[in-house]
GROMACS .gro file of C-alpha atoms in nm:
model
  223
    1MET     CA    1  11.666  10.363   9.036
    2HIS     CA    2  11.563  10.027   8.832
    3LYS     CA    3  11.443  10.074   8.518
    4ALA     CA    4  11.224   9.746   8.535
    5GLY     CA    5  10.824   9.773   8.597
    6ILE     CA    6  10.535   9.593   8.536
    7ALA     CA    7  10.515   9.366   8.278
    8ASP     CA    8  10.257   9.530   8.000
    9GLU     CA    9  10.027   9.198   8.005
   10ILE     CA   10  10.015   9.264   8.385
   11ARG     CA   11   9.953   9.616   8.345
   12GLU     CA   12   9.652   9.619   8.132
   13ARG     CA   13   9.470   9.366   8.361
   14LEU     CA   14   9.509   9.685   8.626
   15ARG     CA   15   9.262   9.917   8.743
   16ARG     CA   16   9.380  10.287   8.654
   17GLY     CA   17   9.480  10.502   8.945
   18GLY     CA   18   9.595  10.146   9.162
   19VAL     CA   19   9.372   9.912   9.333
   20PHE     CA   20   9.293  10.108   9.660
   21GLU     CA   21   9.136  10.472   9.605
   22GLY     CA   22   9.323  10.575   9.918
   23LEU     CA   23   9.440  10.523  10.264
   24ILE     CA   24   9.395  10.622  10.657
   25PRO     CA   25   9.737  10.774  10.789
   26ARG     CA   26   9.666  10.655  11.115
   27GLN     CA   27   9.574  10.326  11.018
   28THR     CA   28   9.907  10.318  10.795
   29ALA     CA   29  10.268  10.191  10.855
   30HIS     CA   30  10.548  10.251  10.645
   31ILE     CA   31  10.778   9.916  10.640
   32VAL     CA   32  11.149   9.983  10.558
   33ILE     CA   33  11.278   9.597  10.498
   34ASP     CA   34  11.652   9.574  10.597
   35LEU     CA   35  11.798   9.862  10.508
   36GLN     CA   36  12.123   9.801  10.697
   37ASN     CA   37  12.481   9.809  10.656
   38GLY     CA   38  12.564   9.449  10.521
   39PHE     CA   39  12.317   9.534  10.236
   40MET     CA   40  12.386   9.850  10.163
   41GLY     CA   41  12.759   9.930  10.211
   42GLU     CA   42  13.050   9.894   9.945
   43GLY     CA   43  13.223   9.532   9.995
   44GLN     CA   44  12.951   9.397  10.249
   45VAL     CA   45  12.878   9.044  10.223
   46MET     CA   46  12.518   9.117  10.043
   47GLU     CA   47  12.595   9.469   9.895
   48VAL     CA   48  12.275   9.578   9.697
   49PRO     CA   49  12.445   9.872   9.538
   50MET     CA   50  12.112   9.999   9.444
   51ALA     CA   51  11.950   9.982   9.729
   52ARG     CA   52  12.148  10.327   9.829
   53THR     CA   53  12.020  10.500   9.543
   54ILE     CA   54  11.669  10.459   9.683
   55VAL     CA   55  11.723  10.602  10.067
   56PRO     CA   56  11.593  10.977   9.962
   57ASN     CA   57  11.249  10.846   9.856
   58VAL     CA   58  11.223  10.562  10.166
   59ASN     CA   59  11.313  10.935  10.366
   60ARG     CA   60  11.049  11.119  10.184
   61ILE     CA   61  10.794  10.871  10.247
   62SER     CA   62  10.846  10.807  10.642
   63ALA     CA   63  10.846  11.226  10.686
   64ALA     CA   64  10.515  11.234  10.476
   65LEU     CA   65  10.340  10.928  10.686
   66ARG     CA   66  10.486  11.071  11.040
   67ALA     CA   67  10.372  11.434  10.978
   68ALA     CA   68  10.009  11.254  10.859
   69GLY     CA   69  10.039  11.062  11.205
   70GLY     CA   70  10.114  10.745  11.043
   71SER     CA   71  10.367  10.462  11.151
   72VAL     CA   72  10.737  10.373  11.024
   73VAL     CA   73  10.907  10.061  11.139
   74PHE     CA   74  11.256   9.956  11.034
   75THR     CA   75  11.338   9.594  11.021
   76GLN     CA   76  11.645   9.451  11.082
   77HIS     CA   77  11.762   9.103  10.935
   78THR     CA   78  11.859   8.902  11.211
   79VAL     CA   79  12.108   8.591  11.251
   80ASP     CA   80  12.112   8.419  11.583
   81ASP     CA   81  12.195   8.083  11.741
   82GLU     CA   82  11.793   7.968  11.710
   83ALA     CA   83  11.768   8.113  11.308
   84ILE     CA   84  12.070   7.872  11.237
   85ARG     CA   85  11.938   7.591  11.448
   86THR     CA   86  11.557   7.588  11.315
   87TRP     CA   87  11.617   7.697  10.961
   88PRO     CA   88  11.881   7.464  10.849
   89ILE     CA   89  11.768   7.447  10.501
   90PHE     CA   90  11.885   7.816  10.402
   91PHE     CA   91  12.193   7.828  10.580
   92GLU     CA   92  12.345   7.465  10.477
   93HIS     CA   93  12.212   7.498  10.123
   94PHE     CA   94  12.153   7.845   9.998
   95CYS     CA   95  12.345   8.058  10.224
   96GLY     CA   96  12.618   7.893  10.058
   97ARG     CA   97  12.970   7.731  10.253
   98LYS     CA   98  13.194   7.977  10.165
   99ARG     CA   99  13.007   8.298  10.236
  100ARG     CA  100  12.807   8.137  10.545
  101THR     CA  101  13.041   8.255  10.786
  102SER     CA  102  13.083   8.627  10.672
  103TYR     CA  103  12.700   8.628  10.684
  104ILE     CA  104  12.625   8.536  11.003
  105GLU     CA  105  12.876   8.769  11.138
  106ALA     CA  106  12.750   9.067  10.904
  107PHE     CA  107  12.369   9.020  11.044
  108THR     CA  108  12.419   8.908  11.415
  109ALA     CA  109  12.320   9.187  11.634
  110GLY     CA  110  12.567   9.404  11.732
  111SER     CA  111  12.795   9.390  11.493
  112GLN     CA  112  12.851   9.693  11.190
  113GLY     CA  113  12.673   9.476  10.969
  114HIS     CA  114  12.367   9.464  11.118
  115ALA     CA  115  12.336   9.846  11.222
  116LEU     CA  116  12.063  10.033  10.996
  117TRP     CA  117  12.213  10.221  10.702
  118PRO     CA  118  12.333  10.596  10.867
  119GLU     CA  119  12.137  10.767  10.599
  120LEU     CA  120  11.814  10.638  10.680
  121ASP     CA  121  11.542  10.911  10.889
  122VAL     CA  122  11.521  10.728  11.191
  123ALA     CA  123  11.257  10.892  11.432
  124HIS     CA  124  11.234  10.805  11.819
  125GLU     CA  125  10.885  10.730  11.800
  126ASP     CA  126  10.954  10.495  11.483
  127LEU     CA  127  10.946  10.068  11.561
  128VAL     CA  128  11.261   9.898  11.544
  129ILE     CA  129  11.203   9.528  11.459
  130LEU     CA  130  11.434   9.248  11.461
  131LYS     CA  131  11.320   8.955  11.202
  132SER     CA  132  11.513   8.603  11.170
  133ARG     CA  133  11.338   8.467  10.846
  134PHE     CA  134  11.286   8.656  10.541
  135GLY     CA  135  10.967   8.710  10.578
  136ALA     CA  136  10.851   8.953  10.836
  137PHE     CA  137  10.531   8.743  10.947
  138VAL     CA  138  10.647   8.424  10.936
  139PRO     CA  139  10.526   8.254  11.300
  140GLY     CA  140  10.884   8.332  11.463
  141SER     CA  141  11.017   8.578  11.256
  142SER     CA  142  10.911   8.878  11.460
  143ASP     CA  143  10.649   9.043  11.636
  144LEU     CA  144  10.555   9.252  11.381
  145HIS     CA  145  10.190   9.191  11.315
  146VAL     CA  146  10.158   9.216  11.677
  147ARG     CA  147  10.322   9.538  11.709
  148LEU     CA  148  10.087   9.665  11.411
  149GLN     CA  149   9.767   9.556  11.566
  150GLU     CA  150   9.847   9.754  11.892
  151ARG     CA  151   9.860  10.007  11.676
  152GLY     CA  152   9.523   9.975  11.485
  153ILE     CA  153   9.725   9.940  11.150
  154ASP     CA  154   9.533   9.780  10.850
  155THR     CA  155   9.759   9.912  10.586
  156LEU     CA  156  10.083   9.878  10.470
  157ILE     CA  157  10.352  10.038  10.253
  158ILE     CA  158  10.654   9.838  10.153
  159SER     CA  159  11.008   9.974  10.082
  160GLY     CA  160  11.353   9.840  10.127
  161THR     CA  161  11.548   9.547  10.027
  162LEU     CA  162  11.580   9.293   9.865
  163SER     CA  163  11.289   9.347   9.652
  164HIS     CA  164  11.228   8.978   9.546
  165VAL     CA  165  11.348   8.810   9.908
  166CYS     CA  166  11.252   9.015  10.219
  167CYS     CA  167  11.040   9.258  10.073
  168ASP     CA  168  10.817   9.021   9.870
  169ALA     CA  169  10.828   8.756  10.113
  170THR     CA  170  10.683   9.018  10.355
  171ALA     CA  171  10.448   9.180  10.151
  172ARG     CA  172  10.292   8.884  10.017
  173ASP     CA  173  10.203   8.791  10.361
  174ALA     CA  174  10.088   9.074  10.471
  175MET     CA  175   9.817   9.082  10.191
  176MET     CA  176   9.708   8.738  10.293
  177MET     CA  177   9.681   8.819  10.650
  178ASN     CA  178   9.437   9.083  10.520
  179TYR     CA  179   9.624   9.390  10.531
  180LYS     CA  180   9.600   9.642  10.270
  181VAL     CA  181   9.956   9.685  10.071
  182PHE     CA  182  10.089   9.936   9.856
  183PHE     CA  183  10.424   9.836   9.705
  184ILE     CA  184  10.669  10.116   9.599
  185THR     CA  185  10.858  10.037   9.258
  186ASP     CA  186  11.130  10.307   9.339
  187ALA     CA  187  11.177  10.282   9.684
  188ASN     CA  188  11.277   9.876   9.689
  189ALA     CA  189  11.579   9.741   9.536
  190THR     CA  190  11.729   9.430   9.442
  191THR     CA  191  12.079   9.309   9.246
  192THR     CA  192  11.933   9.316   8.900
  193ASP     CA  193  11.654   9.502   8.666
  194ALA     CA  194  11.515   9.151   8.579
  195GLU     CA  195  11.484   9.025   8.926
  196HIS     CA  196  11.304   9.411   9.022
  197GLY     CA  197  11.072   9.360   8.726
  198ALA     CA  198  10.962   9.000   8.815
  199THR     CA  199  10.908   9.099   9.165
  200LEU     CA  200  10.683   9.393   9.041
  201THR     CA  201  10.482   9.201   8.781
  202GLY     CA  202  10.401   8.907   9.029
  203LEU     CA  203  10.277   9.114   9.364
  204ALA     CA  204  10.083   9.359   9.114
  205SER     CA  205   9.896   9.065   8.998
  206ALA     CA  206   9.727   8.950   9.314
  207PHE     CA  207   9.929   9.072   9.579
  208CYS     CA  208   9.978   9.473   9.635
  209ASP     CA  209   9.893   9.793   9.461
  210VAL     CA  210  10.231   9.853   9.294
  211ARG     CA  211  10.331  10.269   9.307
  212ASP     CA  212  10.620  10.513   9.274
  213THR     CA  213  10.683  10.715   9.558
  214GLN     CA  214  10.543  11.029   9.408
  215SER     CA  215  10.178  10.831   9.368
  216ILE     CA  216  10.193  10.717   9.720
  217LEU     CA  217  10.282  11.054   9.822
  218ALA     CA  218   9.982  11.194   9.680
  219LEU     CA  219   9.787  10.950   9.871
  220ILE     CA  220   9.925  11.036  10.211
  221THR     CA  221   9.891  11.401  10.159
  222THR     CA  222   9.543  11.424  10.058
  223ALA     CA  223   9.409  11.158  10.316
   0.00000   0.00000   0.00000
């Protein structure tokens, strides 16, 4: 797990015990962001070694929320021709020429890299959502918002990788779309402690209730 946490000066501003007093399980979804082979496997193009360590916590949260009547959603970062055509800023400037081809191949639907990490606990009733941008709520990225609204979901628990990219982008947009958002410190992971800690601090300041796994499990089981 990452050692970094919320900056002390931000923590002092937060309410004791968290932003939200509780949650209603049937109105809550655990959004598991991009825990795919391309991010998780050794030697993969976007390997995040720390992401392998959070899987037990991710599975614990999913199991608890399912048992309480909530929903579990897995997103898969996906590259297709439309994404490449409509998002050239990323593919031409941030993806990098040397990595571009292997990145596209890894996250094309049907590839080994695109598949969910086999150690994830995925149940038949869970949703699996393809998304074509970092944030799942960006227009055109996915149908996540529609699917959540169909289920009456108003509260999200965010876990996955990378903390400071897809997880952060999804969490920020969700809050501004009026979802209550919990961001889990030890069920999100990225490449460095510095990036993880900065993400937690930024989100805790105005976007999310930032808690650890044990804290969110307590909310679920006592709801």
